XYZ file of C-alpha atoms in Angstrom:
369
model
C 24.857 20.144 5.167
C 23.834 15.949 7.750
C 26.762 15.671 9.000
C 27.155 18.518 11.284
C 24.687 19.644 13.975
C 23.118 22.467 16.084
C 25.986 23.766 17.619
C 28.451 26.905 18.575
C 30.349 27.858 15.397
C 32.320 30.242 14.492
C 31.609 31.432 10.635
C 35.645 29.533 8.946
C 34.101 26.379 10.299
C 31.036 26.735 7.816
C 32.948 28.839 5.183
C 36.254 25.792 4.459
C 32.755 23.131 4.797
C 31.258 24.873 2.184
C 34.239 25.444 0.287
C 34.641 21.522 0.354
C 31.799 20.475 -0.733
C 31.144 22.558 -3.667
C 34.769 20.779 -5.032
C 37.594 23.239 -4.109
C 40.170 19.984 -3.369
C 43.563 21.753 -2.391
C 44.370 24.339 0.418
C 47.378 26.300 0.387
C 48.563 28.580 2.708
C 50.384 30.435 5.141
C 48.888 31.121 8.681
C 47.975 34.669 9.463
C 45.769 35.982 12.082
C 42.550 36.206 11.862
C 42.234 33.542 8.919
C 44.118 31.096 11.308
C 40.931 29.014 12.072
C 40.401 28.878 8.725
C 43.984 27.114 8.145
C 42.927 24.499 11.039
C 39.538 23.634 9.534
C 41.247 23.379 6.007
C 44.376 20.835 7.178
C 41.329 18.939 8.638
C 38.957 19.244 5.673
C 40.791 18.605 2.795
C 42.491 15.941 0.955
C 45.393 17.917 -0.048
C 46.981 20.624 2.170
C 50.237 22.123 1.749
C 51.621 24.986 3.769
C 54.012 27.493 1.665
C 56.153 29.576 2.840
C 55.364 32.623 2.384
C 52.798 34.697 0.596
C 53.471 34.496 -2.647
C 54.815 31.025 -3.080
C 51.361 30.821 -1.679
C 50.058 32.637 -5.128
C 52.273 31.193 -7.324
C 51.607 27.323 -5.952
C 47.592 27.709 -6.414
C 48.701 29.353 -9.841
C 50.474 25.908 -10.763
C 47.773 23.216 -8.926
C 44.806 25.269 -10.876
C 46.245 24.700 -14.449
C 46.665 22.014 -13.253
C 42.859 21.760 -12.947
C 42.807 21.683 -9.504
C 40.683 24.603 -6.909
C 43.227 25.894 -5.007
C 42.082 28.429 -2.115
C 44.037 29.873 0.579
C 43.095 32.375 3.267
C 45.231 35.896 4.144
C 44.487 38.775 5.696
C 45.597 42.348 4.319
C 49.703 42.465 5.529
C 49.758 38.757 3.135
C 47.288 39.740 0.757
C 49.965 42.740 -0.122
C 52.207 40.492 -0.830
C 49.850 38.111 -3.446
C 48.951 41.488 -5.127
C 51.205 40.633 -8.492
C 50.650 36.841 -8.473
C 46.731 37.310 -7.822
C 46.966 39.604 -11.501
C 49.242 36.296 -12.971
C 46.105 34.405 -12.112
C 43.192 36.879 -13.865
C 45.587 37.164 -17.191
C 46.156 33.777 -17.018
C 42.235 33.142 -16.257
C 43.149 30.698 -13.926
C 40.271 29.459 -11.472
C 40.846 29.589 -7.706
C 39.394 30.944 -4.411
C 41.077 34.031 -2.608
C 39.696 34.454 1.112
C 40.834 37.960 2.538
C 39.804 38.612 6.097
C 39.505 41.688 6.600
C 41.699 43.541 10.190
C 42.465 46.247 11.571
C 45.301 48.486 9.234
C 47.180 50.054 7.999
C 49.867 47.940 8.001
C 50.031 45.373 10.530
C 48.157 47.266 12.800
C 46.144 44.798 15.170
C 45.621 41.375 14.394
C 42.834 40.873 16.557
C 41.328 44.042 15.338
C 37.661 44.089 13.871
C 37.047 46.573 10.284
C 36.000 46.723 6.830
C 39.045 48.587 5.370
C 40.029 46.942 2.103
C 37.521 47.579 -0.248
C 39.287 50.423 -1.868
C 42.192 47.622 -1.148
C 40.178 45.003 -3.407
C 38.403 47.683 -5.755
C 42.154 48.400 -7.019
C 43.484 45.202 -6.802
C 44.176 44.472 -10.697
C 46.252 47.413 -12.969
C 44.146 48.844 -15.542
C 40.956 48.707 -13.175
C 40.133 44.691 -13.928
C 37.894 44.399 -11.013
C 37.833 40.100 -9.582
C 34.340 38.513 -8.794
C 34.725 39.977 -4.711
C 31.866 38.622 -2.165
C 31.606 39.943 0.740
C 29.724 37.241 3.496
C 27.129 39.172 5.547
C 26.290 36.388 8.480
C 26.493 32.757 8.425
C 24.029 31.400 5.556
C 26.871 33.444 3.627
C 29.340 31.342 5.057
C 27.532 28.497 3.957
C 26.184 30.120 0.665
C 28.660 32.643 -0.824
C 31.708 30.581 -0.359
C 29.942 27.693 -2.877
C 28.811 30.498 -4.888
C 32.432 32.176 -5.142
C 33.590 28.958 -6.232
C 31.503 27.805 -8.817
C 31.683 31.165 -10.308
C 35.633 31.158 -10.179
C 34.873 28.345 -12.295
C 32.309 29.200 -14.443
C 33.987 32.510 -15.418
C 37.848 31.334 -15.234
C 38.412 33.498 -12.805
C 40.252 34.022 -9.948
C 37.445 35.418 -7.405
C 37.847 37.307 -3.242
C 35.790 35.989 -0.470
C 35.197 39.152 1.996
C 35.290 39.459 5.885
C 36.050 40.716 8.651
C 37.792 39.030 11.786
C 34.369 38.768 13.588
C 32.796 36.625 11.663
C 35.733 33.914 11.404
C 36.583 33.750 14.832
C 34.032 34.898 16.912
C 31.484 31.777 18.124
C 28.002 31.630 17.834
C 24.932 28.920 18.344
C 23.578 28.362 15.255
C 21.659 25.490 13.480
C 23.609 24.167 10.689
C 20.797 21.229 10.072
C 18.872 24.758 8.658
C 22.258 24.932 5.869
C 20.815 23.428 2.498
C 22.223 20.949 0.586
C 25.686 22.360 -1.401
C 25.758 20.493 -4.829
C 29.383 20.687 -6.420
C 30.387 22.513 -8.877
C 30.480 20.879 -12.443
C 33.407 21.241 -14.568
C 34.051 21.272 -18.158
C 37.777 21.003 -20.294
C 37.696 21.169 -23.515
C 37.345 17.997 -25.976
C 37.228 19.315 -28.880
C 39.549 17.918 -32.001
C 41.025 21.062 -33.215
C 43.725 23.057 -32.145
C 42.884 24.174 -28.135
C 43.076 28.446 -27.855
C 43.166 28.408 -24.514
C 42.105 32.290 -25.469
C 39.192 32.120 -27.590
C 36.028 32.718 -25.592
C 32.786 31.073 -26.022
C 29.766 33.423 -26.213
C 29.560 34.536 -23.443
C 32.864 35.933 -23.345
C 34.871 32.701 -21.536
C 36.966 30.375 -23.147
C 37.037 26.616 -22.549
C 39.633 25.599 -19.800
C 42.010 22.536 -20.388
C 44.820 21.267 -18.089
C 48.351 21.515 -18.431
C 49.664 17.547 -18.788
C 46.578 16.328 -20.665
C 47.303 13.738 -23.089
C 45.657 15.216 -26.399
C 46.727 18.308 -26.630
C 49.430 20.887 -25.893
C 48.074 23.514 -23.811
C 49.785 27.090 -22.768
C 48.683 30.451 -20.863
C 50.691 33.136 -19.983
C 50.432 36.337 -17.882
C 51.710 39.131 -20.847
C 49.461 40.439 -23.381
C 48.602 37.854 -25.842
C 46.461 36.857 -28.751
C 43.883 33.559 -28.642
C 46.835 31.335 -29.478
C 48.677 32.529 -25.648
C 51.228 33.912 -28.225
C 53.135 36.761 -26.670
C 51.500 40.234 -28.472
C 51.931 43.640 -28.164
C 49.169 45.662 -28.827
C 47.403 43.983 -32.047
C 44.031 44.250 -31.775
C 43.472 40.636 -31.832
C 45.246 41.073 -28.478
C 44.035 44.520 -27.101
C 40.286 42.854 -27.496
C 41.355 39.603 -25.744
C 42.250 42.073 -23.247
C 39.013 43.361 -23.064
C 36.913 40.445 -22.944
C 38.688 39.791 -19.441
C 36.558 42.970 -18.082
C 33.564 42.417 -20.478
C 33.705 38.823 -18.879
C 32.452 40.256 -16.083
C 30.270 42.266 -16.665
C 28.639 40.871 -19.076
C 27.890 37.775 -16.294
C 27.554 39.592 -13.607
C 23.500 38.593 -13.067
C 24.486 35.649 -12.592
C 26.777 36.320 -9.810
C 25.023 39.489 -7.740
C 23.948 38.618 -4.627
C 22.275 40.557 -2.024
C 19.223 40.956 0.882
C 16.889 43.387 0.257
C 13.636 43.926 2.302
C 11.502 47.488 0.908
C 9.683 49.080 2.649
C 8.377 52.365 1.137
C 10.614 54.844 -0.551
C 11.764 57.110 1.712
C 14.478 55.753 4.110
C 17.201 53.027 2.869
C 20.835 51.652 5.441
C 22.423 50.181 3.213
C 25.077 48.297 4.347
C 27.480 44.964 3.774
C 29.869 42.622 5.897
C 29.662 42.504 10.155
C 28.398 46.004 10.060
C 24.804 44.081 8.430
C 23.954 42.878 11.331
C 24.516 46.533 13.038
C 21.698 47.368 9.953
C 19.088 44.555 10.882
C 19.053 45.517 14.499
C 18.838 49.265 13.149
C 15.890 48.928 10.306
C 13.783 46.540 13.211
C 14.126 49.853 16.005
C 12.840 52.091 13.268
C 10.063 50.003 12.099
C 9.279 49.390 15.431
C 9.156 53.334 16.217
C 6.682 53.256 13.360
C 9.499 54.646 10.501
C 9.352 53.535 6.880
C 13.138 52.517 6.361
C 13.840 49.689 3.445
C 16.906 47.251 3.475
C 19.403 46.881 1.464
C 22.359 44.436 2.326
C 25.127 43.777 -0.377
C 26.985 40.232 -1.071
C 28.619 40.968 -3.795
C 30.584 43.889 -4.124
C 32.576 43.951 -7.630
C 31.897 45.035 -10.049
C 29.376 46.863 -8.187
C 26.240 45.897 -9.882
C 23.369 48.535 -11.197
C 21.208 46.690 -8.593
C 22.319 48.827 -6.372
C 22.359 52.174 -7.635
C 18.553 51.813 -8.874
C 17.133 50.691 -5.398
C 19.351 53.605 -3.729
C 18.285 55.872 -7.004
C 14.121 55.125 -5.302
C 14.247 56.522 -1.761
C 14.374 60.514 -0.909
C 17.296 58.533 1.685
C 20.288 56.464 2.085
C 22.589 55.404 4.579
C 25.848 53.668 4.362
C 27.054 52.398 7.253
C 30.622 51.025 6.558
C 33.861 49.942 8.999
C 35.990 51.953 7.870
C 37.250 55.383 8.643
C 36.231 57.249 5.193
C 33.267 55.270 3.532
C 35.043 53.140 1.301
C 32.159 52.329 -0.572
C 30.254 55.270 -0.932
C 33.366 56.920 -1.843
C 32.877 53.757 -4.912
C 29.413 54.616 -5.296
C 28.717 57.798 -5.287
C 32.992 59.672 -5.987
C 34.443 62.327 -3.371
C 31.669 64.980 -4.287
C 28.872 61.932 -2.653
C 25.650 62.570 -3.196
C 22.717 64.626 -1.700
C 20.743 62.315 0.403
C 23.173 59.640 0.952
C 24.887 60.216 4.124
C 27.307 57.462 5.998
C 28.104 55.803 9.503
C 31.516 54.942 10.010
C 33.772 53.716 12.781
C 37.459 52.285 13.084
C 38.580 50.796 16.014
C 35.154 49.060 16.828
C 31.679 47.618 15.086
C 29.208 50.499 14.374
C 26.180 50.115 17.298
C 22.631 49.741 15.767
C 21.687 53.119 18.033
C 24.503 54.948 15.067
C 21.977 54.762 12.052
C 19.107 54.582 13.971
C 20.382 58.205 14.821
C 21.701 59.349 11.379
C 18.205 57.754 9.824
C 16.056 60.346 12.048
C 18.461 63.125 11.589
């Protein structure tokens, strides 16, 4: 990141810079707090920026640009994301690459626009009818604000899918002193388009379950896309074997390629205690682990950066430890419930809060309990 220097900076600017350098080439958005700084910086860095009249239009336009071979990006918060949901499902079914940055704020509904939260975990988990996950990354610090948007754009292209980058008000609006010179150079995404002479079949999968991509308007082949149940040629089908196989493939391509986009930090320190967190809460978790270790306690740390689909690695790591404390800034422990259900699991405990950030001392207390 040679053109930037050490400065007082927020995560919004780093996220935008990362997406642009990776090859995202158009930003479409509708302003909403606390995602407005991303909109502002995007208007300065993207070559093409289109203000949409609302969030539904935003996603529809993104789908159109994606179909023409562009890599669109938007940023929003819960009220806007809620309006986008149907179109996200459409883009998922049509297998259109795009990046959706979801900045969490205190809800429900319009809630508190400038209040931090991690309350959209269940929302993102269930965004698609049928339980089909979108790859979802979550930034835990400014280094992630640089690395994960790039990874998200590349995953969107590689898997032909919308990807969600989950963050929160604190990460994108809070200024920190940060050495941007320490960041590694980002390589632009390499795009591959169908070059065969035979008829282009837009949903004929390669070995990795992902179909070739070819944009509409190309001079060589007709390109058909649809959000309805379809066969490999994008011909609408009711429930033929080929069409249902294609629908199942949408999940398979996410799970079978999951190792390629699984990101997390794991600091192993014995097998007694594990602190598990994600997003801004991981900052408190890292401090809590330092406090505990300074007092002679063995504590491992797991910071999840790929939230969905849930990597098996998380369960494997948790199982290794006798006690796990999962810290997240929502009322009920949403990710903990997704991992272990409403019945929970012995020796897995939660530290939760709404309307404020979790303090390291709360995590320390729960580990000692």
